mmCIF file of C-alpha atoms in Angstrom:
data_model
loop_
_atom_site.group_PDB
_atom_site.id
_atom_site.type_symbol
_atom_site.label_atom_id
_atom_site.label_comp_id
_atom_site.label_asym_id
_atom_site.label_seq_id
_atom_site.Cartn_x
_atom_site.Cartn_y
_atom_site.Cartn_z
ATOM 1 C CA MET S 890 0.000 0.000 0.000
ATOM 2 C CA THR S 891 1.666 3.207 -1.165
ATOM 3 C CA SER S 892 0.380 6.698 -0.505
ATOM 4 C CA SER S 893 1.433 9.801 -2.407
ATOM 5 C CA ARG S 894 1.291 13.419 -1.247
ATOM 6 C CA GLY S 895 2.796 15.489 -4.015
ATOM 7 C CA GLU S 896 6.406 14.287 -4.135
ATOM 8 C CA LEU S 897 6.104 12.499 -0.788
ATOM 9 C CA ARG S 898 5.691 8.735 -0.833
ATOM 10 C CA ILE S 899 5.630 6.100 1.880
ATOM 11 C CA ASP S 900 4.823 2.399 1.887
ATOM 12 C CA LEU S 901 2.259 2.166 4.662
ATOM 13 C CA GLN S 902 2.087 -1.633 4.702
ATOM 14 C CA ALA S 903 5.862 -1.887 5.136
ATOM 15 C CA TYR S 904 5.658 0.564 8.031
ATOM 16 C CA PHE S 905 2.778 -1.347 9.635
ATOM 17 C CA ASP S 906 4.779 -4.573 9.315
ATOM 18 C CA ARG S 907 7.797 -2.896 10.897
ATOM 19 C CA ILE S 908 5.862 -1.854 13.996
ATOM 20 C CA GLY S 909 3.664 -4.943 14.110
ATOM 21 C CA TYR S 910 0.482 -2.928 13.592
ATOM 22 C CA ARG S 911 -2.717 -4.719 12.582
ATOM 23 C CA GLY S 912 -5.294 -2.151 13.690
ATOM 24 C CA GLY S 913 -7.574 0.217 11.856
ATOM 25 C CA THR S 914 -6.445 2.951 9.484
ATOM 26 C CA GLU S 915 -9.267 5.454 9.865
ATOM 27 C CA PRO S 916 -7.991 8.815 11.208
ATOM 28 C CA THR S 917 -9.409 8.462 14.712
ATOM 29 C CA HIS S 918 -8.082 8.930 18.233
ATOM 30 C CA GLU S 919 -7.976 5.146 18.648
ATOM 31 C CA THR S 920 -5.828 4.757 15.527
ATOM 32 C CA LEU S 921 -3.494 7.569 16.572
ATOM 33 C CA THR S 922 -3.024 6.111 20.053
ATOM 34 C CA ALA S 923 -2.408 2.613 18.721
ATOM 35 C CA LEU S 924 0.142 3.791 16.149
ATOM 36 C CA VAL S 925 2.124 5.774 18.724
ATOM 37 C CA SER S 926 2.096 2.815 21.106
ATOM 38 C CA ALA S 927 3.296 0.378 18.451
ATOM 39 C CA HIS S 928 5.945 2.708 17.025
ATOM 40 C CA VAL S 929 7.751 3.382 20.313
ATOM 41 C CA ARG S 930 7.837 -0.350 21.130
ATOM 42 C CA ARG S 931 9.342 -1.462 17.819
ATOM 43 C CA ILE S 932 11.569 1.292 16.394
ATOM 44 C CA PRO S 933 14.396 2.256 18.760
ATOM 45 C CA PHE S 934 15.830 5.651 19.463
ATOM 46 C CA GLU S 935 19.543 5.592 18.541
ATOM 47 C CA ASN S 936 22.316 7.887 17.316
ATOM 48 C CA LEU S 937 24.667 5.509 15.535
ATOM 49 C CA ASP S 938 24.891 7.560 12.330
ATOM 50 C CA PRO S 939 26.178 10.754 14.026
ATOM 51 C CA LEU S 940 28.428 8.641 16.247
ATOM 52 C CA MET S 941 29.929 6.998 13.153
ATOM 53 C CA GLY S 942 30.448 10.358 11.461
ATOM 54 C CA VAL S 943 27.431 10.178 9.142
ATOM 55 C CA PRO S 944 25.395 13.436 9.182
ATOM 56 C CA VAL S 945 21.608 13.041 9.257
ATOM 57 C CA ILE S 946 20.445 15.541 6.655
ATOM 58 C CA ASP S 947 18.058 13.701 4.348
ATOM 59 C CA LEU S 948 14.685 13.613 6.110
ATOM 60 C CA SER S 949 12.710 12.640 3.036
ATOM 61 C CA PRO S 950 10.136 9.855 3.327
ATOM 62 C CA ALA S 951 12.261 7.646 1.078
ATOM 63 C CA ALA S 952 15.371 8.058 3.229
ATOM 64 C CA LEU S 953 13.506 7.583 6.510
ATOM 65 C CA SER S 954 11.654 4.540 5.223
ATOM 66 C CA ALA S 955 14.871 2.998 3.934
ATOM 67 C CA LYS S 956 16.632 3.431 7.262
ATOM 68 C CA LEU S 957 13.983 2.977 9.973
ATOM 69 C CA VAL S 958 11.720 0.540 8.125
ATOM 70 C CA ALA S 959 13.650 -1.462 5.496
ATOM 71 C CA LYS S 960 17.055 -1.532 7.230
ATOM 72 C CA ARG S 961 15.470 -2.024 10.675
ATOM 73 C CA ARG S 962 17.443 0.811 12.199
ATOM 74 C CA GLY S 963 16.329 3.472 14.635
ATOM 75 C CA GLY S 964 17.026 7.176 14.750
ATOM 76 C CA TYR S 965 16.462 10.341 16.742
ATOM 77 C CA CYS S 966 13.663 12.903 16.927
ATOM 78 C CA TYR S 967 13.914 14.346 13.425
ATOM 79 C CA GLU S 968 13.794 10.895 11.892
ATOM 80 C CA HIS S 969 11.127 9.330 14.093
ATOM 81 C CA ASN S 970 8.740 12.263 14.022
ATOM 82 C CA ASN S 971 9.071 13.047 10.321
ATOM 83 C CA LEU S 972 8.412 9.394 9.519
ATOM 84 C CA MET S 973 5.388 9.445 11.831
ATOM 85 C CA ARG S 974 4.177 12.653 10.221
ATOM 86 C CA GLU S 975 4.206 11.085 6.765
ATOM 87 C CA VAL S 976 2.285 8.068 8.020
ATOM 88 C CA LEU S 977 -0.332 10.185 9.776
ATOM 89 C CA CYS S 978 -0.814 12.545 6.841
ATOM 90 C CA ALA S 979 -1.173 9.598 4.492
ATOM 91 C CA LEU S 980 -3.961 8.273 6.731
ATOM 92 C CA GLY S 981 -5.827 11.584 6.741
ATOM 93 C CA PHE S 982 -4.636 13.260 9.932
ATOM 94 C CA ALA S 983 -3.331 16.832 9.926
ATOM 95 C CA ALA S 984 0.196 16.950 11.369
ATOM 96 C CA GLU S 985 2.427 19.997 11.793
ATOM 97 C CA ARG S 986 6.097 20.013 12.758
ATOM 98 C CA LEU S 987 6.946 21.872 15.967
ATOM 99 C CA ALA S 988 10.352 22.784 17.392
ATOM 100 C CA ALA S 989 11.320 22.556 21.051
ATOM 101 C CA ARG S 990 14.098 23.514 23.471
ATOM 102 C CA VAL S 991 15.150 20.567 25.618
ATOM 103 C CA VAL S 992 15.508 21.201 29.360
ATOM 104 C CA TRP S 993 15.324 17.562 30.515
ATOM 105 C CA MET S 994 18.250 16.674 32.791
ATOM 106 C CA SER S 995 19.396 20.299 32.845
ATOM 107 C CA PRO S 996 20.425 21.289 36.396
ATOM 108 C CA GLU S 997 18.769 24.700 36.001
ATOM 109 C CA GLY S 998 15.668 23.408 34.223
ATOM 110 C CA LEU S 999 13.340 26.159 33.063
ATOM 111 C CA ASP S 1000 15.391 28.809 34.879
ATOM 112 C CA GLY S 1001 18.563 28.280 32.881
ATOM 113 C CA PRO S 1002 19.718 30.077 29.714
ATOM 114 C CA PRO S 1003 17.779 29.126 26.581
ATOM 115 C CA SER S 1004 18.888 25.954 24.857
ATOM 116 C CA PRO S 1005 18.733 25.716 21.049
ATOM 117 C CA GLN S 1006 15.569 24.515 19.359
ATOM 118 C CA THR S 1007 17.016 21.135 18.454
ATOM 119 C CA HIS S 1008 14.064 18.854 19.134
ATOM 120 C CA GLN S 1009 11.129 18.129 16.863
ATOM 121 C CA ALA S 1010 7.628 17.049 17.865
ATOM 122 C CA LEU S 1011 4.245 17.072 16.103
ATOM 123 C CA ALA S 1012 0.888 18.765 16.569
ATOM 124 C CA VAL S 1013 -1.662 16.272 15.243
ATOM 125 C CA THR S 1014 -5.343 17.022 14.638
ATOM 126 C CA ILE S 1015 -8.001 14.362 14.171
ATOM 127 C CA PRO S 1016 -10.351 15.226 11.281
ATOM 128 C CA GLY S 1017 -13.638 16.741 12.336
ATOM 129 C CA THR S 1018 -12.543 17.484 15.912
ATOM 130 C CA GLY S 1019 -10.273 20.520 15.711
ATOM 131 C CA ARG S 1020 -8.541 19.244 18.838
ATOM 132 C CA PRO S 1021 -4.738 19.015 18.541
ATOM 133 C CA TYR S 1022 -2.570 16.434 20.274
ATOM 134 C CA LEU S 1023 1.146 16.480 20.896
ATOM 135 C CA VAL S 1024 2.738 13.408 19.328
ATOM 136 C CA ASP S 1025 6.410 12.740 19.976
ATOM 137 C CA VAL S 1026 7.816 9.296 19.196
ATOM 138 C CA GLY S 1027 11.449 10.447 19.297
ATOM 139 C CA PHE S 1028 12.395 11.788 22.726
ATOM 140 C CA GLY S 1029 14.641 8.918 23.693
ATOM 141 C CA GLY S 1030 14.413 7.667 27.253
ATOM 142 C CA GLN S 1031 11.327 9.745 28.121
ATOM 143 C CA THR S 1032 9.373 9.438 24.890
ATOM 144 C CA PRO S 1033 5.631 9.859 25.547
ATOM 145 C CA THR S 1034 3.894 6.559 24.811
ATOM 146 C CA ALA S 1035 0.554 8.140 23.849
ATOM 147 C CA PRO S 1036 -0.770 11.371 22.289
ATOM 148 C CA ILE S 1037 -0.876 14.285 24.757
ATOM 149 C CA PRO S 1038 -3.860 16.684 24.569
ATOM 150 C CA MET S 1039 -2.634 20.176 23.748
ATOM 151 C CA VAL S 1040 -4.754 21.628 26.547
ATOM 152 C CA PRO S 1041 -2.832 23.280 29.399
ATOM 153 C CA GLY S 1042 -3.087 21.254 32.580
ATOM 154 C CA GLU S 1043 -4.913 18.245 31.134
ATOM 155 C CA VAL S 1044 -3.116 15.101 32.276
ATOM 156 C CA ALA S 1045 -2.567 12.243 29.840
ATOM 157 C CA GLN S 1046 -2.401 8.909 31.661
ATOM 158 C CA THR S 1047 -0.151 6.970 29.315
ATOM 159 C CA SER S 1048 0.879 3.330 29.645
ATOM 160 C CA HIS S 1049 3.954 4.606 31.468
ATOM 161 C CA GLU S 1050 4.265 7.985 33.209
ATOM 162 C CA PRO S 1051 1.576 10.693 33.169
ATOM 163 C CA PHE S 1052 2.323 13.730 30.964
ATOM 164 C CA ARG S 1053 0.828 17.201 30.745
ATOM 165 C CA LEU S 1054 1.407 20.506 28.988
ATOM 166 C CA SER S 1055 1.582 23.867 30.738
ATOM 167 C CA SER S 1056 1.343 27.302 29.134
ATOM 168 C CA ARG S 1057 4.495 29.384 29.165
ATOM 169 C CA GLY S 1058 4.544 33.135 28.632
ATOM 170 C CA SER S 1059 1.836 35.743 28.906
ATOM 171 C CA GLU S 1060 0.729 35.267 25.293
ATOM 172 C CA ALA S 1061 0.734 31.458 25.546
ATOM 173 C CA GLN S 1062 3.010 31.077 22.529
ATOM 174 C CA GLU S 1063 4.814 28.158 24.136
ATOM 175 C CA PHE S 1064 4.017 25.051 26.129
ATOM 176 C CA VAL S 1065 6.164 23.138 28.569
ATOM 177 C CA LEU S 1066 5.881 19.362 28.420
ATOM 178 C CA LYS S 1067 6.203 17.765 31.854
ATOM 179 C CA THR S 1068 6.116 14.216 33.150
ATOM 180 C CA LEU S 1069 5.393 12.933 36.643
ATOM 181 C CA ILE S 1070 8.308 10.943 38.051
ATOM 182 C CA GLY S 1071 7.867 9.946 41.652
ATOM 183 C CA GLN S 1072 5.929 12.828 43.182
ATOM 184 C CA ARG S 1073 7.452 15.563 41.031
ATOM 185 C CA TRP S 1074 6.409 17.032 37.691
ATOM 186 C CA ARG S 1075 9.640 17.388 35.722
ATOM 187 C CA PRO S 1076 9.994 19.519 32.573
ATOM 188 C CA LEU S 1077 11.151 17.822 29.383
ATOM 189 C CA TYR S 1078 11.126 20.636 26.846
ATOM 190 C CA ILE S 1079 9.717 24.038 25.918
ATOM 191 C CA LEU S 1080 7.550 23.605 22.856
ATOM 192 C CA GLY S 1081 7.015 26.370 20.323
ATOM 193 C CA LEU S 1082 3.507 26.437 18.845
ATOM 194 C CA GLN S 1083 4.428 27.900 15.449
ATOM 195 C CA PRO S 1084 4.372 25.231 12.691
ATOM 196 C CA ARG S 1085 7.822 24.799 11.170
ATOM 197 C CA PRO S 1086 8.819 23.862 7.608
ATOM 198 C CA LEU S 1087 10.985 20.863 6.817
ATOM 199 C CA ILE S 1088 14.024 23.037 6.104
ATOM 200 C CA ASP S 1089 14.130 24.108 9.770
ATOM 201 C CA MET S 1090 14.203 20.463 10.798
ATOM 202 C CA GLN S 1091 16.958 19.714 8.291
ATOM 203 C CA VAL S 1092 19.099 22.521 9.714
ATOM 204 C CA GLY S 1093 18.514 21.282 13.259
ATOM 205 C CA SER S 1094 19.316 17.706 12.297
ATOM 206 C CA TRP S 1095 22.497 18.741 10.500
ATOM 207 C CA TYR S 1096 23.599 20.695 13.561
ATOM 208 C CA VAL S 1097 23.042 17.987 16.169
ATOM 209 C CA SER S 1098 24.553 15.299 13.921
ATOM 210 C CA THR S 1099 27.749 17.219 13.112
ATOM 211 C CA TYR S 1100 28.496 19.651 15.981
ATOM 212 C CA PRO S 1101 31.535 18.145 17.784
ATOM 213 C CA GLU S 1102 30.100 18.760 21.262
ATOM 214 C CA SER S 1103 26.687 17.328 20.432
ATOM 215 C CA ASN S 1104 25.699 14.377 22.606
ATOM 216 C CA PHE S 1105 24.807 12.519 19.423
ATOM 217 C CA VAL S 1106 28.318 12.947 18.015
ATOM 218 C CA ALA S 1107 30.326 12.481 21.214
ATOM 219 C CA GLY S 1108 28.422 9.633 22.896
ATOM 220 C CA LEU S 1109 26.186 6.622 22.426
ATOM 221 C CA SER S 1110 22.465 6.571 23.218
ATOM 222 C CA ALA S 1111 19.721 4.054 22.591
ATOM 223 C CA ALA S 1112 16.224 3.699 24.027
ATOM 224 C CA LEU S 1113 13.167 1.528 23.569
ATOM 225 C CA VAL S 1114 9.861 1.042 25.360
ATOM 226 C CA THR S 1115 8.310 -2.267 26.384
ATOM 227 C CA ASP S 1116 4.908 -2.901 27.950
ATOM 228 C CA GLU S 1117 6.499 -3.000 31.398
ATOM 229 C CA ALA S 1118 9.594 -0.799 31.204
ATOM 230 C CA ARG S 1119 11.825 1.706 29.521
ATOM 231 C CA TRP S 1120 15.254 0.552 28.344
ATOM 232 C CA ASN S 1121 17.754 3.426 28.291
ATOM 233 C CA LEU S 1122 21.360 2.896 27.203
ATOM 234 C CA ARG S 1123 23.994 5.605 27.656
ATOM 235 C CA GLY S 1124 27.496 4.488 26.812
ATOM 236 C CA ARG S 1125 28.190 1.320 28.782
ATOM 237 C CA ASN S 1126 25.319 1.904 31.218
ATOM 238 C CA LEU S 1127 21.861 0.395 30.743
ATOM 239 C CA ALA S 1128 18.956 1.504 32.935
ATOM 240 C CA ILE S 1129 15.736 -0.512 32.925
ATOM 241 C CA HIS S 1130 13.012 1.653 34.449
ATOM 242 C CA ALA S 1131 9.901 -0.241 35.532
ATOM 243 C CA SER S 1132 7.058 0.431 37.947
ATOM 244 C CA GLY S 1133 8.821 -1.572 40.647
ATOM 245 C CA GLY S 1134 12.071 0.361 40.419
ATOM 246 C CA THR S 1135 15.166 0.704 38.266
ATOM 247 C CA GLU S 1136 17.672 -2.005 37.377
ATOM 248 C CA ARG S 1137 21.108 -0.784 36.313
ATOM 249 C CA ILE S 1138 23.597 -2.821 34.286
ATOM 250 C CA ARG S 1139 27.154 -1.738 33.509
ATOM 251 C CA PHE S 1140 28.839 -3.498 30.594
ATOM 252 C CA ASP S 1141 32.503 -4.324 30.653
ATOM 253 C CA ASP S 1142 33.401 -3.448 27.080
ATOM 254 C CA ALA S 1143 32.203 -2.289 23.683
ATOM 255 C CA ALA S 1144 31.610 -5.842 22.471
ATOM 256 C CA GLN S 1145 28.976 -6.344 25.159
ATOM 257 C CA VAL S 1146 27.385 -2.999 24.292
ATOM 258 C CA CYS S 1147 27.138 -3.978 20.621
ATOM 259 C CA VAL S 1148 25.439 -7.245 21.581
ATOM 260 C CA GLU S 1149 22.850 -5.223 23.501
ATOM 261 C CA LEU S 1150 22.303 -2.892 20.548
ATOM 262 C CA THR S 1151 21.622 -5.909 18.345
ATOM 263 C CA ASP S 1152 19.801 -8.287 20.653
ATOM 264 C CA ARG S 1153 17.913 -5.996 23.041
ATOM 265 C CA PHE S 1154 17.262 -2.967 20.842
ATOM 266 C CA GLY S 1155 16.973 -4.866 17.556
ATOM 267 C CA ILE S 1156 19.358 -2.580 15.649
ATOM 268 C CA ASP S 1157 20.993 -3.961 12.510
ATOM 269 C CA LEU S 1158 24.651 -2.864 12.714
ATOM 270 C CA THR S 1159 25.696 -4.247 9.339
ATOM 271 C CA GLY S 1160 27.152 -1.775 6.885
ATOM 272 C CA LEU S 1161 27.960 0.856 9.514
ATOM 273 C CA GLY S 1162 31.706 0.285 9.723
ATOM 274 C CA ASP S 1163 33.618 -0.723 12.829
ATOM 275 C CA VAL S 1164 30.903 0.073 15.339
ATOM 276 C CA GLU S 1165 32.639 -1.777 18.163
ATOM 277 C CA ALA S 1166 35.816 0.287 17.808
ATOM 278 C CA LYS S 1167 33.858 3.538 17.701
ATOM 279 C CA VAL S 1168 31.755 2.575 20.719
ATOM 280 C CA ALA S 1169 34.942 1.675 22.613
ATOM 281 C CA SER S 1170 36.322 5.156 21.944
ATOM 282 C CA VAL S 1171 33.382 6.896 23.638
ATOM 283 C CA LEU S 1172 32.773 4.602 26.606
ATOM 284 C CA ASP S 1173 33.342 6.238 29.968
ATOM 285 C CA SER S 1174 35.998 4.783 32.231
#
């Protein structure tokens, strides 16, 4: 099944097979929720291309489908969310690209100096409702596992943590996405509400995949969601976050890390060069 939108093309059946989706295709809230849930459980977050010195610039449907679907790779926000956008638009949803400033894990949080707008999410509207939802299938270890209503203060009870959006600024031109961890609402990013063209996403992707101090260039990250847990890999350290607590595993060497990338995260490492040697060069002591 191939859908065409001008010059944009995507094989929907291949994508459905990749994420193991067998549900409906009508543009409804149920379909949107099911697609997000399936996507984050089957396509991992990973930064192997920037780590291996390969810039991520081509965000076309053909390039994203070849990498994330046919080659059974993962990617980061620009890849995940642009692929999701093409799928949703092909099914009849309206989906706009939004840019965000990440504050997650920042010691100063919302009070610190502004970070660059180097994260992409989506504003998705279900036909006939006029109600937008935040969809983000590419935020790594804290990726929302369901659509988030774009209504300030409304809590989305996802299959994992609750999420909510808060207005920011007197003119409400920005939202802050927060998630409840323990008893504390923690900010993830500041979301701009102005729809952004693809070229802005290409510039952002080029920057984070080539800037020498970028986390995607200087370190290794991978993440995937299961029904019970979040698997988050940073360098040699794997954290498995579940409702009963967190299990932490520290791998001895790059060979063990590469086994995890293949076996746990399902990433095909063939054709990427000497991944083990590159991973060894960025592992912490």
